[in-house]
Tab-separated table of C-alpha atoms in Angstrom:
chain	number	residue	atom	x	y	z
A	1	UNK	CA	15.864	-2.384	101.354
A	2	UNK	CA	13.712	-0.071	99.782
A	3	UNK	CA	15.162	2.014	96.544
A	4	UNK	CA	12.767	5.099	95.364
A	5	UNK	CA	13.553	6.628	92.314
A	6	UNK	CA	13.029	10.312	91.931
A	7	UNK	CA	12.085	11.329	88.430
A	8	UNK	CA	12.745	15.213	88.840
A	9	UNK	CA	9.694	15.553	91.576
A	10	UNK	CA	8.905	18.752	92.120
A	11	UNK	CA	6.325	19.174	94.041
A	12	UNK	CA	7.181	20.534	97.996
A	13	UNK	CA	5.279	17.799	100.040
A	14	UNK	CA	6.900	15.220	97.780
A	15	UNK	CA	10.155	16.871	98.031
A	16	UNK	CA	9.499	16.886	102.008
A	17	UNK	CA	8.617	12.819	102.191
A	18	UNK	CA	12.031	12.286	100.067
A	19	UNK	CA	13.876	14.342	102.479
A	20	UNK	CA	12.774	11.903	105.482
A	21	UNK	CA	13.541	8.703	103.714
A	22	UNK	CA	16.807	10.160	103.133
A	23	UNK	CA	17.234	10.144	106.923
A	24	UNK	CA	16.484	6.586	106.818
A	25	UNK	CA	19.324	5.348	104.760
A	26	UNK	CA	20.401	3.000	104.363
A	27	UNK	CA	17.135	0.986	104.747
A	28	UNK	CA	15.756	3.129	102.485
A	29	UNK	CA	17.185	4.859	100.005
A	30	UNK	CA	16.267	7.868	97.176
A	31	UNK	CA	17.847	7.274	93.748
A	32	UNK	CA	17.420	10.807	91.622
A	33	UNK	CA	17.338	10.432	87.986
A	34	UNK	CA	15.477	13.644	86.097
A	35	UNK	CA	15.528	11.865	82.829
A	36	UNK	CA	12.338	12.436	80.498
A	37	UNK	CA	10.072	10.034	81.856
A	38	UNK	CA	10.651	6.518	80.314
A	39	UNK	CA	8.899	4.032	83.022
A	40	UNK	CA	10.998	1.004	81.654
A	41	UNK	CA	14.527	2.840	82.012
A	42	UNK	CA	13.684	4.236	85.357
A	43	UNK	CA	12.933	0.434	86.304
A	44	UNK	CA	15.962	-0.764	85.118
A	45	UNK	CA	17.835	2.066	86.801
A	46	UNK	CA	16.433	0.530	90.109
A	47	UNK	CA	16.879	-2.252	89.300
A	48	UNK	CA	21.032	-2.152	89.053
A	49	UNK	CA	21.223	-0.461	92.259
A	50	UNK	CA	18.724	-2.735	94.387
A	51	UNK	CA	21.042	-5.207	96.633
A	52	UNK	CA	18.283	-8.290	96.509
A	53	UNK	CA	18.112	-11.331	94.893
A	54	UNK	CA	14.395	-10.548	94.321
A	55	UNK	CA	13.154	-7.320	92.989
A	56	UNK	CA	9.359	-5.264	93.413
A	57	UNK	CA	8.570	-3.257	91.092
A	58	UNK	CA	6.058	-0.734	92.860
A	59	UNK	CA	4.249	2.212	91.584
A	60	UNK	CA	3.917	5.583	93.840
A	61	UNK	CA	0.255	5.473	93.089
A	62	UNK	CA	-0.155	2.222	95.025
A	63	UNK	CA	-1.267	1.622	98.699
A	64	UNK	CA	-0.153	-1.278	100.728
A	65	UNK	CA	-3.574	-3.039	102.095
A	66	UNK	CA	-2.074	-6.201	103.638
A	67	UNK	CA	0.878	-6.745	106.094
A	68	UNK	CA	1.874	-10.374	104.537
A	69	UNK	CA	1.906	-9.071	100.657
A	70	UNK	CA	5.817	-8.981	99.951
A	71	UNK	CA	5.307	-13.094	101.701
A	72	UNK	CA	2.366	-14.486	99.883
A	73	UNK	CA	3.997	-13.044	97.017
A	74	UNK	CA	7.137	-15.030	97.456
A	75	UNK	CA	5.537	-17.598	97.875
A	76	UNK	CA	5.471	-18.228	94.060
A	77	UNK	CA	8.347	-15.922	92.930
A	78	UNK	CA	10.955	-17.852	94.975
A	79	UNK	CA	9.994	-21.040	92.423
A	80	UNK	CA	12.448	-22.353	90.263
A	81	UNK	CA	9.444	-22.054	87.324
A	82	UNK	CA	8.151	-19.017	88.049
A	83	UNK	CA	8.940	-15.773	86.712
A	84	UNK	CA	7.336	-12.458	87.202
A	85	UNK	CA	4.397	-12.587	90.200
A	86	UNK	CA	1.456	-9.575	90.051
A	87	UNK	CA	-1.591	-8.808	92.667
A	88	UNK	CA	-5.082	-8.192	92.537
A	89	UNK	CA	-4.920	-4.333	92.303
A	90	UNK	CA	-7.952	-1.861	92.985
A	91	UNK	CA	-9.802	1.287	91.999
A	92	UNK	CA	-9.877	3.573	95.170
A	93	UNK	CA	-13.683	2.598	94.795
A	94	UNK	CA	-12.979	-1.356	95.655
A	95	UNK	CA	-13.614	-2.768	92.726
A	96	UNK	CA	-11.659	-4.696	90.552
A	97	UNK	CA	-8.743	-2.300	87.795
A	98	UNK	CA	-6.397	-6.100	87.997
A	99	UNK	CA	-6.553	-9.550	88.347
A	100	UNK	CA	-4.369	-10.541	85.687
A	101	UNK	CA	-3.850	-9.334	81.622
A	102	UNK	CA	-5.629	-11.618	78.892
A	103	UNK	CA	-3.691	-10.804	75.709
A	104	UNK	CA	-5.840	-9.753	72.685
A	105	UNK	CA	-8.266	-7.852	75.250
A	106	UNK	CA	-9.623	-4.870	73.354
A	107	UNK	CA	-7.292	-5.569	70.657
A	108	UNK	CA	-3.810	-5.487	71.774
A	109	UNK	CA	-3.997	-6.498	75.492
A	110	UNK	CA	-6.323	-5.925	78.728
A	111	UNK	CA	-7.716	-6.506	82.370
A	112	UNK	CA	-10.268	-8.892	82.179
A	113	UNK	CA	-12.606	-8.993	85.248
A	114	UNK	CA	-12.160	-4.974	85.434
A	115	UNK	CA	-15.188	-3.309	87.646
A	116	UNK	CA	-15.854	-6.315	89.597
A	117	UNK	CA	-16.521	-5.880	92.976
A	118	UNK	CA	-13.507	-6.995	95.237
A	119	UNK	CA	-15.050	-10.050	96.821
A	120	UNK	CA	-16.579	-11.424	93.266
A	121	UNK	CA	-15.173	-14.366	92.264
A	122	UNK	CA	-14.750	-13.670	88.549
A	123	UNK	CA	-14.075	-15.794	85.919
A	124	UNK	CA	-13.512	-19.562	87.348
A	125	UNK	CA	-13.159	-17.791	90.806
A	126	UNK	CA	-9.667	-16.205	89.494
A	127	UNK	CA	-9.850	-12.861	90.730
A	128	UNK	CA	-10.122	-14.662	94.638
A	129	UNK	CA	-7.152	-17.016	94.509
A	130	UNK	CA	-3.486	-17.393	93.117
A	131	UNK	CA	-3.869	-18.271	88.961
A	132	UNK	CA	-1.314	-18.659	86.042
A	133	UNK	CA	-1.474	-15.645	83.496
A	134	UNK	CA	0.075	-14.543	80.355
A	135	UNK	CA	0.556	-11.317	81.917
A	136	UNK	CA	0.605	-9.093	85.076
A	137	UNK	CA	1.234	-5.677	85.421
A	138	UNK	CA	4.246	-3.713	86.791
A	139	UNK	CA	2.327	-1.116	88.758
A	140	UNK	CA	3.419	-4.461	91.631
A	141	UNK	CA	5.417	-6.679	90.242
A	142	UNK	CA	8.106	-9.343	91.854
A	143	UNK	CA	10.522	-10.843	90.243
A	144	UNK	CA	13.646	-12.802	90.998
A	145	UNK	CA	16.757	-11.058	89.954
A	146	UNK	CA	18.463	-13.409	88.382
A	147	UNK	CA	15.418	-13.923	85.562
A	148	UNK	CA	15.045	-10.360	85.428
A	149	UNK	CA	18.353	-10.232	83.672
A	150	UNK	CA	18.373	-13.267	82.055
A	151	UNK	CA	15.614	-11.694	79.589
A	152	UNK	CA	17.857	-7.867	79.447
A	153	UNK	CA	14.697	-6.344	82.368
A	154	UNK	CA	12.129	-4.151	80.640
A	155	UNK	CA	12.553	-2.318	76.940
A	156	UNK	CA	13.357	0.774	77.355
A	157	UNK	CA	13.981	1.433	74.094
A	158	UNK	CA	10.687	0.850	72.443
A	159	UNK	CA	8.658	0.291	74.921
A	160	UNK	CA	8.923	3.519	77.340
A	161	UNK	CA	6.071	3.614	78.760
A	162	UNK	CA	2.915	1.247	77.804
A	163	UNK	CA	3.125	-2.086	76.918
A	164	UNK	CA	6.512	-2.965	78.995
A	165	UNK	CA	5.299	-5.163	81.551
A	166	UNK	CA	3.538	-7.391	79.157
A	167	UNK	CA	6.455	-7.576	76.863
A	168	UNK	CA	8.336	-8.460	79.842
A	169	UNK	CA	6.148	-11.531	81.566
A	170	UNK	CA	5.961	-12.819	77.348
A	171	UNK	CA	9.755	-12.926	77.114
A	172	UNK	CA	9.827	-14.666	80.801
A	173	UNK	CA	7.363	-16.525	79.445
A	174	UNK	CA	9.080	-17.911	76.711
A	175	UNK	CA	11.988	-19.148	78.681
A	176	UNK	CA	9.595	-21.166	80.200
A	177	UNK	CA	9.332	-19.404	83.380
A	178	UNK	CA	5.229	-19.037	84.089
A	179	UNK	CA	3.627	-15.642	85.073
A	180	UNK	CA	0.834	-15.828	88.325
A	181	UNK	CA	-1.516	-13.467	89.476
A	182	UNK	CA	-1.957	-13.888	93.182
A	183	UNK	CA	-5.004	-12.707	93.988
A	184	UNK	CA	-4.625	-13.400	97.558
A	185	UNK	CA	-2.634	-9.864	97.221
A	186	UNK	CA	-4.795	-6.713	97.274
A	187	UNK	CA	-3.082	-3.176	96.860
A	188	UNK	CA	-5.504	0.124	96.115
A	189	UNK	CA	-3.750	1.832	92.580
A	190	UNK	CA	-4.073	5.554	91.929
A	191	UNK	CA	-3.448	4.797	88.003
A	192	UNK	CA	-1.527	7.455	86.762
A	193	UNK	CA	-2.380	9.841	89.316
A	194	UNK	CA	1.561	10.930	89.283
A	195	UNK	CA	1.275	11.243	85.864
A	196	UNK	CA	-1.755	13.550	84.872
A	197	UNK	CA	-3.625	10.383	84.287
A	198	UNK	CA	-3.889	8.192	81.817
A	199	UNK	CA	-6.168	9.885	79.377
A	200	UNK	CA	-3.287	12.894	79.489
A	201	UNK	CA	-0.133	10.676	77.633
A	202	UNK	CA	0.258	11.405	73.999
A	203	UNK	CA	-1.550	8.988	72.169
A	204	UNK	CA	1.223	9.075	69.643
A	205	UNK	CA	3.298	7.604	71.748
A	206	UNK	CA	0.893	5.015	72.618
A	207	UNK	CA	0.383	4.196	68.870
A	208	UNK	CA	4.147	3.408	68.100
A	209	UNK	CA	4.534	1.175	70.960
A	210	UNK	CA	1.627	-0.641	70.225
A	211	UNK	CA	2.229	-0.851	66.649
A	212	UNK	CA	5.614	-2.210	67.960
A	213	UNK	CA	3.871	-5.114	70.084
A	214	UNK	CA	1.847	-6.467	67.373
A	215	UNK	CA	4.691	-7.173	65.131
A	216	UNK	CA	6.234	-9.111	68.067
A	217	UNK	CA	4.091	-10.444	70.285
A	218	UNK	CA	0.643	-10.969	66.908
A	219	UNK	CA	0.412	-14.350	66.981
A	220	UNK	CA	0.447	-14.337	70.728
A	221	UNK	CA	-2.200	-12.354	71.155
A	222	UNK	CA	-4.641	-13.614	69.039
A	223	UNK	CA	-4.138	-17.195	70.953
A	224	UNK	CA	-3.819	-16.466	74.768
A	225	UNK	CA	-3.552	-19.862	76.907
A	226	UNK	CA	-4.847	-18.608	79.778
A	227	UNK	CA	-8.701	-17.377	78.346
A	228	UNK	CA	-11.305	-18.832	76.955
A	229	UNK	CA	-11.840	-17.886	73.525
A	230	UNK	CA	-15.897	-18.396	73.735
A	231	UNK	CA	-15.390	-15.669	75.930
A	232	UNK	CA	-15.348	-11.330	74.625
A	233	UNK	CA	-12.348	-9.926	74.025
A	234	UNK	CA	-13.894	-6.787	74.434
A	235	UNK	CA	-16.160	-7.123	77.504
A	236	UNK	CA	-14.230	-7.146	80.387
A	237	UNK	CA	-16.546	-8.572	82.558
């Protein structure tokens, strides 16, 4: 089933689309939640209302490029030792935005391979094939409900906007569930398009969340087990 969380939409085109969605119930359900924007809380709100045993978190600024995307991600998410499964995200230009998260990148965490061509191999071919990573972005993430519930979902109190997906993956990893970035699956990602762009967000909110993240995961970001320490944490390619 598809559950659309409406966080106080006001644009006429969006409202018209939501009304169209409502005519497709129960396969597609619109769940209003006009709370102040809190990505973690909204994801948890949706997860609590979804009916499936597998959860897929998908931003409204993404475009699916392959019909088999769910089946491919499910190949990994259904495995008992796998937690979160992400995919390769592309900028509207076609270049890579996300092919897995590297801890410590840029001082906290970031996307290694950012800006590579769509068909570029990347480091050790990781931009083309499924591979383990410390974390993946929740712009498109699949996870089994039981595992999501076991770690308490996203941290809505301490990480409402930034770093919540990485924190979730690290808590899953700590329980023995691997994180997979399946780069066979590609989506276009118009990052932060519906939130006015990342640069528009309050940096003081970022600072608070990053301080919390560093306090909790400082040891982890100094030693990402899936990244070669001889490579730069400030050159994303």
